[in-house]
XYZ file of C-alpha atoms in Angstrom:
666
model
C 47.744 49.997 -68.260
C 47.191 53.726 -67.761
C 43.450 53.100 -67.655
C 43.721 50.327 -65.242
C 45.935 52.427 -62.876
C 43.571 55.322 -63.118
C 40.618 52.919 -62.295
C 42.284 51.507 -59.237
C 43.175 54.899 -58.045
C 39.496 55.898 -58.413
C 38.149 52.785 -56.610
C 40.296 52.920 -53.540
C 39.456 56.324 -52.335
C 35.864 55.276 -52.565
C 36.395 52.232 -50.469
C 38.290 54.332 -47.888
C 35.480 56.836 -47.835
C 32.884 54.016 -47.182
C 34.883 52.641 -44.116
C 35.279 56.010 -42.882
C 31.585 56.708 -43.183
C 30.795 53.401 -41.292
C 33.205 54.077 -38.598
C 31.783 57.501 -38.162
C 28.317 56.051 -37.920
C 29.417 53.523 -35.329
C 30.869 56.410 -33.233
C 27.464 58.183 -33.420
C 25.639 55.112 -32.279
C 28.010 54.531 -29.368
C 27.718 58.176 -28.353
C 23.917 58.124 -28.453
C 23.743 54.759 -26.718
C 25.586 56.049 -23.670
C 22.751 58.626 -23.129
C 20.736 57.304 -20.256
C 17.686 59.345 -20.979
C 16.770 57.431 -24.082
C 13.551 55.459 -24.209
C 13.725 51.659 -24.439
C 12.436 51.805 -27.963
C 15.217 54.260 -29.023
C 17.812 52.059 -27.340
C 16.465 49.217 -29.396
C 16.660 51.134 -32.575
C 20.213 51.953 -32.001
C 21.064 48.430 -31.033
C 19.651 47.187 -34.343
C 21.600 49.870 -36.276
C 24.713 48.871 -34.436
C 24.302 45.247 -35.330
C 23.867 46.155 -38.950
C 26.915 48.372 -39.072
C 29.014 45.726 -37.536
C 27.989 43.246 -40.058
C 29.039 45.740 -42.948
C 32.732 45.695 -41.850
C 34.926 42.791 -42.523
C 38.515 42.535 -41.341
C 40.823 43.622 -44.282
C 43.679 41.536 -45.261
C 46.837 42.410 -43.617
C 49.133 44.691 -45.436
C 52.786 43.751 -45.910
C 55.728 46.068 -45.705
C 55.301 49.573 -44.337
C 51.706 49.066 -42.872
C 53.006 46.155 -40.588
C 52.309 46.390 -37.038
C 50.204 49.583 -37.347
C 47.670 47.725 -39.497
C 47.552 44.829 -37.082
C 46.779 47.129 -34.166
C 44.127 48.907 -36.148
C 42.411 45.555 -37.025
C 42.640 44.511 -33.362
C 40.876 47.729 -32.307
C 38.177 47.155 -34.818
C 37.584 43.517 -33.496
C 37.493 44.923 -29.905
C 35.051 47.513 -30.899
C 32.904 44.875 -32.754
C 32.761 42.702 -29.655
C 31.781 45.796 -27.534
C 29.102 46.695 -30.025
C 27.793 43.110 -30.066
C 27.899 42.927 -26.223
C 26.043 46.182 -25.921
C 23.224 44.846 -27.941
C 22.946 41.621 -26.059
C 23.066 43.388 -22.758
C 20.430 45.697 -23.697
C 18.081 42.804 -24.693
C 18.832 41.114 -21.499
C 18.773 43.904 -19.123
C 15.416 45.281 -20.539
C 13.631 42.276 -18.923
C 15.360 43.084 -15.569
C 13.564 46.441 -15.524
C 10.306 44.828 -16.631
C 9.573 42.178 -14.108
C 6.615 40.649 -15.991
C 7.067 37.046 -17.139
C 8.829 36.759 -20.471
C 6.783 33.573 -21.326
C 3.569 35.521 -20.954
C 4.634 38.083 -23.477
C 4.326 36.079 -26.799
C 6.558 33.947 -28.940
C 8.450 36.968 -30.522
C 9.778 38.128 -27.177
C 10.573 34.636 -26.057
C 12.513 33.902 -29.207
C 14.370 37.232 -29.004
C 15.326 36.591 -25.357
C 16.575 33.072 -26.020
C 18.546 34.281 -29.042
C 20.268 36.961 -26.991
C 21.132 34.506 -24.276
C 22.527 32.071 -26.892
C 24.418 34.922 -28.502
C 26.002 35.805 -25.137
C 27.138 32.190 -24.762
C 28.660 32.106 -28.305
C 30.465 35.362 -27.569
C 31.937 33.930 -24.329
C 33.013 30.863 -26.162
C 34.712 32.932 -28.835
C 36.596 35.121 -26.328
C 37.671 32.122 -24.210
C 39.313 30.594 -27.196
C 41.589 33.812 -27.350
C 44.738 34.112 -25.349
C 43.662 37.071 -23.290
C 45.479 38.941 -20.548
C 43.870 40.875 -17.742
C 44.784 44.093 -19.180
C 43.183 43.435 -22.559
C 39.955 45.262 -23.365
C 38.491 41.871 -24.658
C 39.200 40.306 -21.234
C 37.046 43.015 -19.722
C 34.348 42.312 -22.288
C 34.727 38.617 -21.486
C 33.902 39.424 -17.723
C 31.026 41.559 -18.792
C 29.623 38.777 -20.844
C 29.821 36.486 -18.029
C 27.778 38.857 -16.043
C 25.189 39.351 -18.816
C 24.882 35.457 -19.247
C 24.555 34.897 -15.563
C 21.679 37.413 -15.489
C 20.006 35.702 -18.369
C 20.430 32.204 -16.764
C 19.028 33.454 -13.426
C 15.995 34.861 -15.353
C 15.589 31.567 -17.337
C 15.679 29.669 -14.119
C 12.924 31.805 -12.699
C 10.897 31.464 -15.842
C 11.493 27.642 -15.885
C 10.286 27.248 -12.425
C 7.299 29.537 -13.009
C 6.130 27.496 -15.926
C 6.379 24.301 -13.857
C 4.310 25.731 -11.114
C 1.837 27.920 -13.065
C 0.883 25.061 -15.548
C 1.044 21.993 -13.293
C -2.145 19.894 -13.814
C -4.711 19.250 -11.051
C -4.743 15.674 -9.765
C -7.100 13.341 -11.586
C -10.229 12.697 -9.598
C -10.623 9.003 -10.781
C -7.543 8.100 -8.797
C -8.841 9.826 -5.693
C -11.765 7.577 -4.591
C -11.252 5.658 -1.227
C -13.692 3.643 0.740
C -12.523 2.723 4.234
C -14.047 -0.232 5.906
C -13.901 0.001 9.640
C -15.926 -3.065 10.614
C -13.322 -5.917 10.570
C -14.016 -8.578 13.149
C -10.391 -9.220 13.754
C -9.420 -5.639 14.334
C -11.039 -5.017 17.722
C -8.580 -7.046 19.809
C -7.474 -10.634 19.963
C -10.378 -12.538 21.478
C -13.644 -10.982 20.442
C -16.777 -12.618 22.088
C -19.176 -13.101 19.229
C -21.990 -15.598 18.928
C -23.748 -13.993 15.922
C -22.907 -16.067 12.850
C -23.528 -12.968 10.799
C -20.309 -11.283 12.089
C -18.047 -14.231 11.634
C -17.522 -14.070 7.980
C -13.948 -13.692 6.928
C -12.448 -10.248 6.648
C -13.009 -8.569 3.329
C -9.789 -7.568 1.500
C -9.728 -4.059 -0.207
C -8.274 -3.844 -3.628
C -8.769 -0.336 -4.782
C -5.970 -0.698 -7.279
C -6.188 -4.078 -8.866
C -3.111 -6.299 -8.887
C -1.309 -5.986 -12.290
C -3.188 -2.879 -13.261
C -1.718 -0.933 -16.225
C 0.306 2.224 -15.688
C -1.731 5.264 -15.856
C 0.415 8.135 -17.354
C -1.139 11.529 -16.673
C -0.069 15.079 -17.582
C 1.372 16.485 -14.377
C 2.132 19.803 -16.420
C 0.052 21.103 -19.249
C 1.397 19.609 -22.605
C 1.541 22.959 -24.361
C 4.405 24.137 -22.138
C 6.664 21.062 -22.481
C 8.367 22.485 -25.595
C 8.924 25.737 -23.802
C 10.434 23.969 -20.813
C 12.633 21.952 -23.081
C 13.951 24.972 -24.924
C 14.879 26.636 -21.648
C 16.439 23.579 -20.276
C 18.461 23.169 -23.491
C 19.712 26.716 -23.377
C 20.656 26.421 -19.734
C 22.450 23.202 -20.426
C 24.276 24.690 -23.514
C 25.391 27.508 -21.210
C 26.599 25.127 -18.575
C 23.943 26.131 -16.164
C 22.769 22.573 -15.926
C 22.897 22.342 -12.137
C 20.774 25.564 -11.795
C 18.127 24.157 -14.304
C 18.083 20.688 -12.468
C 17.696 22.402 -9.050
C 14.877 24.500 -10.317
C 12.973 21.446 -11.699
C 13.755 19.427 -8.603
C 12.443 22.072 -6.152
C 9.345 22.732 -8.245
C 8.384 19.022 -8.812
C 9.418 17.968 -5.154
C 6.804 20.514 -3.797
C 4.142 19.100 -6.348
C 4.732 15.415 -5.352
C 4.631 16.484 -1.603
C 1.284 18.159 -2.286
C 0.166 14.954 -3.982
C 0.849 13.047 -0.804
C -1.198 15.690 1.090
C -4.188 15.148 -1.230
C -3.790 11.407 -0.809
C -3.948 12.131 2.902
C -0.517 10.639 3.599
C 0.732 13.080 6.359
C 4.285 13.152 7.315
C 4.727 10.918 10.287
C 7.817 9.913 12.270
C 8.401 6.478 13.534
C 7.642 7.738 16.944
C 4.378 9.171 15.954
C 3.320 5.882 14.343
C 4.355 3.747 17.327
C 2.195 6.047 19.703
C -1.050 5.582 17.705
C -4.077 3.715 19.035
C -4.775 0.725 16.909
C -8.082 2.002 15.560
C -6.283 5.190 14.078
C -3.325 3.103 12.880
C -5.652 0.514 11.233
C -7.292 3.241 9.155
C -3.909 4.732 8.168
C -2.524 1.371 7.065
C -5.538 0.830 4.762
C -4.963 4.217 3.256
C -1.314 3.692 3.011
C -1.906 0.384 1.003
C -4.053 2.285 -1.465
C -2.131 5.430 -1.666
C 1.314 3.793 -2.320
C -0.072 2.097 -5.323
C -1.532 5.239 -6.687
C 1.572 7.143 -6.012
C 4.022 4.790 -7.527
C 1.905 3.631 -10.477
C 0.310 6.924 -11.392
C 2.213 9.831 -10.058
C 5.895 8.584 -9.960
C 5.438 6.870 -13.490
C 3.980 10.207 -14.732
C 6.683 12.160 -13.034
C 9.550 9.958 -14.733
C 7.573 10.576 -18.072
C 7.625 14.361 -17.467
C 11.385 14.404 -16.609
C 12.099 12.439 -19.873
C 10.074 14.795 -22.030
C 11.925 17.826 -20.731
C 15.471 16.400 -20.366
C 15.451 13.589 -22.885
C 14.364 9.967 -22.358
C 16.956 7.858 -20.488
C 19.388 10.704 -20.232
C 21.475 10.703 -16.983
C 20.098 14.184 -16.109
C 16.502 13.090 -16.627
C 17.034 10.200 -14.183
C 18.885 12.305 -11.578
C 16.210 15.046 -11.706
C 13.354 12.501 -11.268
C 15.177 10.863 -8.394
C 15.965 14.067 -6.598
C 12.465 15.387 -6.974
C 10.717 12.187 -5.831
C 13.107 10.749 -3.320
C 11.706 12.648 -0.257
C 8.159 11.658 -1.054
C 8.799 7.874 -1.515
C 10.958 7.913 1.630
C 8.131 9.423 3.517
C 5.892 6.537 2.472
C 8.607 3.975 3.394
C 9.056 5.446 6.768
C 5.365 4.598 7.609
C 6.035 0.931 6.456
C 9.136 0.803 8.478
C 7.344 1.962 11.607
C 4.621 -0.624 11.108
C 7.337 -3.256 10.992
C 8.913 -2.077 14.245
C 5.780 -1.961 16.366
C 4.364 -4.723 18.738
C 3.516 -7.877 16.898
C -0.219 -8.264 18.103
C -2.233 -10.771 16.132
C -4.778 -8.149 14.943
C -2.031 -6.548 13.051
C -1.198 -9.509 10.838
C -3.668 -8.858 8.121
C -2.520 -5.164 7.853
C 1.071 -6.309 7.838
C 0.360 -8.797 5.081
C -1.468 -6.021 2.946
C 1.490 -3.712 3.376
C 3.931 -6.429 2.505
C 2.048 -7.479 -0.590
C 1.457 -3.963 -1.749
C 5.233 -3.097 -1.560
C 6.303 -6.541 -2.982
C 3.975 -5.964 -5.878
C 5.576 -2.508 -6.562
C 9.216 -3.621 -6.190
C 9.719 -4.263 -9.983
C 8.283 -0.962 -10.844
C 10.292 0.926 -8.191
C 13.490 -0.819 -9.358
C 12.777 0.265 -13.039
C 11.954 3.937 -11.872
C 15.195 4.072 -9.719
C 18.054 2.568 -11.665
C 21.757 2.504 -11.686
C 23.845 4.008 -8.806
C 21.971 7.144 -8.523
C 18.851 5.336 -7.628
C 20.406 2.738 -5.347
C 19.507 4.533 -2.081
C 15.694 4.246 -2.892
C 16.024 0.623 -4.184
C 17.833 -0.476 -1.182
C 15.476 1.204 1.193
C 12.462 -0.286 -0.504
C 13.866 -3.746 -0.342
C 14.925 -3.390 3.224
C 11.453 -2.134 4.385
C 9.967 -5.082 2.504
C 12.287 -7.552 4.286
C 11.411 -5.949 7.714
C 7.660 -6.093 6.885
C 8.139 -9.842 6.003
C 9.942 -10.465 9.280
C 7.106 -8.703 11.172
C 4.514 -10.922 9.397
C 6.435 -13.981 10.519
C 6.712 -12.962 14.099
C 3.151 -11.791 14.272
C 1.972 -15.140 12.999
C 4.087 -16.903 15.729
C 2.653 -14.501 18.298
C -0.846 -15.468 16.949
C -0.059 -19.135 17.638
C 1.380 -18.291 21.157
C -1.637 -16.241 21.947
C -3.898 -19.386 21.403
C -1.611 -21.591 23.404
C -1.582 -19.208 26.357
C -5.227 -18.390 26.324
C -6.699 -19.223 29.729
C -10.149 -19.541 31.068
C -11.229 -19.888 34.743
C -14.956 -20.210 34.003
C -16.727 -22.637 31.645
C -18.355 -21.078 28.451
C -22.157 -20.777 29.217
C -24.170 -23.310 27.546
C -21.359 -25.385 26.008
C -21.788 -23.718 22.622
C -19.036 -22.500 20.221
C -16.356 -20.776 22.159
C -15.306 -17.290 21.046
C -11.710 -18.499 20.755
C -12.822 -21.154 18.149
C -14.799 -18.659 16.080
C -11.956 -16.072 16.232
C -9.249 -18.674 15.212
C -11.047 -20.231 12.457
C -12.189 -16.912 10.900
C -8.686 -15.717 11.347
C -7.306 -18.718 9.439
C -10.080 -18.399 6.836
C -9.030 -14.922 6.160
C -5.314 -15.768 6.083
C -5.979 -18.330 3.425
C -6.364 -15.413 0.933
C -2.744 -14.811 1.600
C -1.670 -18.176 0.953
C 1.057 -17.478 -1.604
C 2.645 -14.707 0.416
C 2.448 -16.662 3.773
C 3.984 -19.820 2.101
C 6.828 -17.780 0.772
C 7.513 -16.030 4.123
C 7.273 -19.171 6.080
C 9.086 -21.622 3.772
C 12.595 -21.007 5.055
C 11.705 -21.489 8.791
C 12.940 -24.625 10.489
C 10.405 -27.237 11.501
C 11.142 -26.721 15.224
C 10.195 -23.111 14.873
C 7.056 -23.941 12.757
C 5.521 -26.479 15.060
C 5.168 -25.059 18.557
C 3.456 -27.957 19.995
C 5.262 -30.700 21.933
C 4.454 -34.200 20.826
C 2.120 -34.854 23.893
C 0.206 -31.653 23.179
C -0.614 -32.330 19.474
C -3.529 -34.581 18.614
C -2.629 -34.190 14.927
C 1.071 -34.622 15.133
C 1.042 -37.823 13.156
C -1.327 -36.220 10.704
C 0.998 -33.175 10.108
C 3.594 -35.515 8.539
C 1.635 -35.932 5.372
C -0.280 -33.493 3.346
C -2.714 -34.910 0.788
C -2.344 -33.613 -2.723
C 1.194 -32.471 -2.105
C 3.719 -35.055 -3.353
C 6.784 -33.257 -1.705
C 4.997 -33.128 1.714
C 3.206 -30.487 3.658
C 3.670 -26.796 2.680
C 5.026 -24.431 5.214
C 1.695 -22.628 5.476
C -0.360 -25.795 5.839
C 2.060 -26.938 8.546
C 1.502 -23.759 10.525
C -2.311 -23.905 9.990
C -2.448 -27.576 11.104
C -0.368 -26.474 14.089
C -2.837 -23.772 14.927
C -5.715 -26.185 14.736
C -3.935 -28.612 16.902
C -3.233 -25.895 19.544
C -6.899 -24.870 19.487
C -8.015 -28.438 20.090
C -5.758 -28.695 23.046
C -7.160 -25.535 24.490
C -10.714 -26.782 23.889
C -9.946 -29.913 25.745
C -8.663 -27.897 28.644
C -11.825 -25.642 28.580
C -14.158 -28.641 28.513
C -12.851 -29.857 31.725
C -14.227 -26.693 33.380
C -17.639 -28.158 33.144
C -18.707 -30.623 35.952
C -21.352 -32.473 33.790
C -19.590 -35.052 31.625
C -22.477 -34.786 29.030
C -21.799 -31.062 28.722
C -18.148 -31.605 28.245
C -18.711 -33.840 25.291
C -21.406 -31.456 23.966
C -18.851 -28.572 24.055
C -16.334 -30.517 22.206
C -18.849 -31.764 19.749
C -19.964 -28.237 18.947
C -16.440 -26.823 18.570
C -14.960 -29.513 16.542
C -18.009 -29.584 14.349
C -17.505 -25.857 13.752
C -13.905 -26.262 12.874
C -14.641 -29.127 10.365
C -17.519 -27.047 8.772
C -15.452 -23.950 8.492
C -12.574 -25.888 6.677
C -14.931 -27.728 4.502
C -16.814 -24.681 3.279
C -13.875 -22.313 2.619
C -10.323 -22.072 0.968
C -9.113 -23.965 4.068
C -10.089 -27.156 2.518
C -7.127 -26.859 0.063
C -4.898 -26.363 3.014
C -6.114 -29.051 5.458
C -7.253 -31.627 2.998
C -10.298 -33.966 2.889
C -8.556 -36.476 5.242
C -8.405 -33.802 7.986
C -12.078 -33.082 7.490
C -13.064 -36.798 7.633
C -11.118 -37.307 10.886
C -12.762 -34.269 12.596
C -16.178 -35.325 11.438
C -15.534 -38.672 13.091
C -14.163 -36.910 16.295
C -17.275 -34.747 16.791
C -19.598 -37.737 16.089
C -17.617 -39.627 18.793
C -18.229 -36.779 21.210
C -22.010 -36.766 20.226
C -22.236 -40.470 21.150
C -20.198 -39.799 24.344
C -22.778 -37.053 25.323
C -25.661 -39.608 24.818
C -24.026 -42.135 26.939
C -23.076 -39.610 29.786
C -26.528 -37.938 29.853
C -28.980 -40.752 29.045
C -27.478 -44.102 29.979
C -28.451 -44.068 33.608
C -31.957 -42.690 32.773
C -32.664 -45.277 30.179
C -31.321 -48.058 32.437
C -34.537 -47.436 34.524
C -36.645 -48.481 31.664
C -34.751 -51.699 30.730
C -36.696 -55.013 31.171
C -33.836 -56.940 32.791
C -34.031 -54.519 35.648
C -37.842 -54.900 36.149
C -38.390 -58.418 35.157
C -39.105 -59.783 38.588
C -40.046 -56.832 40.657
C -43.466 -56.067 42.235
C -45.759 -53.347 41.301
C -44.619 -50.902 43.939
C -40.934 -50.675 42.911
C -42.138 -50.600 39.294
C -44.041 -47.383 39.970
C -41.190 -45.943 42.018
C -38.589 -46.557 39.201
C -41.154 -44.894 36.702
C -41.307 -41.880 38.951
C -37.495 -41.899 39.225
C -37.510 -41.743 35.516
C -39.866 -38.774 35.308
C -37.779 -36.894 37.878
C -34.569 -37.610 35.984
C -35.989 -36.458 32.762
C -37.269 -33.298 34.372
C -33.789 -32.637 35.653
C -32.259 -33.172 32.271
C -34.891 -31.054 30.624
C -34.196 -28.186 32.906
C -30.441 -28.256 32.510
C -30.262 -29.236 28.742
C -32.755 -26.783 27.534
C -30.125 -24.224 28.664
C -27.347 -26.066 26.731
C -26.627 -24.794 23.193
C -26.105 -26.332 19.831
C -25.791 -23.193 17.463
C -25.727 -25.311 14.259
C -29.360 -26.075 13.285
C -28.715 -29.309 11.504
C -26.503 -30.686 14.268
C -29.057 -29.741 16.874
C -31.703 -31.522 14.854
C -29.697 -34.617 14.314
C -28.892 -34.946 17.983
C -32.508 -34.392 18.950
C -33.675 -37.054 16.629
C -31.055 -39.527 17.880
C -32.049 -38.956 21.554
C -35.727 -39.143 20.745
C -35.364 -42.600 18.965
C -33.810 -43.888 21.907
C -35.723 -42.344 24.775
C -39.202 -42.537 23.208
C -38.701 -46.088 21.948
C -37.583 -47.290 25.423
C -40.340 -45.409 27.191
C -43.228 -46.678 24.858
C -41.787 -50.189 25.195
C -41.587 -49.952 28.997
C -45.113 -48.430 29.530
C -46.686 -50.890 26.953
C -45.093 -53.861 28.427
C -46.204 -53.029 32.001
C -49.479 -51.327 31.305
C -51.361 -53.996 33.379
C -49.220 -53.102 36.381
C -49.369 -49.291 35.964
C -52.597 -47.352 35.990
C -53.159 -44.061 34.096
C -52.791 -42.006 37.365
C -49.148 -43.172 37.620
C -48.327 -42.143 34.064
C -47.048 -38.600 34.374
C -46.219 -37.895 30.653
C -47.177 -39.891 27.454
C -44.810 -40.555 24.766
C -45.926 -37.585 22.610
C -45.312 -35.196 25.490
C -41.775 -36.482 25.940
C -41.233 -36.132 22.251
C -42.320 -32.469 22.253
C -40.273 -31.673 25.275
C -37.155 -32.980 23.476
C -37.722 -30.352 20.827
C -36.890 -27.659 23.511
C -33.419 -29.019 24.190
C -30.122 -27.214 23.161
C -31.954 -23.829 22.581
C -29.752 -22.094 25.131
C -32.707 -21.014 27.202
C -33.418 -22.951 30.527
C -36.999 -24.131 31.009
C -38.777 -26.116 33.657
C -41.683 -28.701 32.956
C -45.153 -27.799 33.951
C -46.857 -31.201 33.897
C -50.482 -30.949 32.576
C -51.233 -34.444 33.916
C -49.810 -34.001 37.430
C -52.612 -35.194 40.057
């Protein structure tokens, strides 16, 4: 027992001496640390020494009895001192970078790790102090306020570093998505009725498809991949420290600017609705084409990639990731939607229908992807706006189509179309419909809910095809909405052609004009997608119609002339009246030749067929007449032989007036 007591007495003084030594060392460190003239390296050495000294002292067990309150106060003083020492070290590490304004993330992984560790230590110290029941007069409360300040400084610096990394390491836009070819030579873009007699210009409007329908998403790196872990670590530290709003704000600002820059590169300038409404059609047409291309690129490539970037930094599917993406991209997608909205508001001129359909189809195609990118309540404003703009574009398409029908019905002419060829209105309407056929599914969807009275604009007495419209071959449930509209347009066009034919004084030219135009309509339908809409029965009916007009032309132009060569007229007449009637035939033929060489049949096959039909009748009648009465008519009275007449008939319907120079005239 004596030995044990002596041992314990020996150990205790040693322990007390060690604590005194450590306490003295800590006093020295604090005293030196207050010296403002120390170098940064010296401060760092002292901070590290202070950390080690703090870790060497552990709170001693409370002594009972006489030590009582005095021991507790001493322990509390030691804890306060330890907090102060720890805070000094943290502050020194944080404030050192406030003096050195270079970027921490350019200084290497050790510096980065040390700074993040210091910031995290400040957070942990605050959490520890907040768990204590502190009063304003307590020294630890003052330490808590100081720790708040240090942490705030660290978070402000991390916010700057975070934004700098996003900006400094953003990737250039991929060139393969930037190609754009603009076609400015659309036959329907120059105005409603474009006079055109050149068949090479009447082909249907080509539709651009820069980004193919149903193309795969193209995720690209908007920020260099190697900094993603760094961004994630900063975000994690700021979120742990309850500075999530500051982190989200920094991300939103940086990425919003990048997406706005993307729109500039895509040449999508910021335009108000008023700016768009003031544009000339040529400029607006070009901008619509670019919008259709750009909106697909922007949604499928850049928004999809932006969402992926947000998920990488903040966590896939996390609420903060979704909200950051939406806040960053909302302004840009609204900018694109504003242009679409302006287009839907503008005047509903027929030449805008194709561009309106292009915009509607582009946006409708993207709606599922936009809905997926902007989920839940936080994305509802974007989703709602997209759907509303789509609805307004659809309404614009319907109104523009009705305006197209109305423009045909109100088209007026005061002068007959020269030569009786294919009227520009016919060419325009049929090419317009042929191009619209490419949008069949969309048009059918947009028009299907309209009432029949709104669909058919013709009154019963106006429509030559009203009965035909009641049945649509190949469709067991009846005519489709689009087919009904297209047949309505064809009916309106035929009514206008009937009106225009009456401007000709010559009955033969009236029928030739109708023959040309109805034949053109039938051929256009037969040789295009319109055949599926109109059906073979419609084609057969209109083939029969133009053939009827061809026969009516022959009767109007040639019946009276050929009657001069009929035997029943000349059976019992003398030589003198016979010669006079032959001369009357020649004069009539010359008049017809002079006028009908100026008439036009643009279709080569139709022109050839009609010439052959006329030739068979005229040449046969002439040869028969001259042959039967050759003994009454001498050669000097025969002005033209049959071969001459046959050759002259080959000059008909070329659209170039000619006069006969008779080689046999005496």
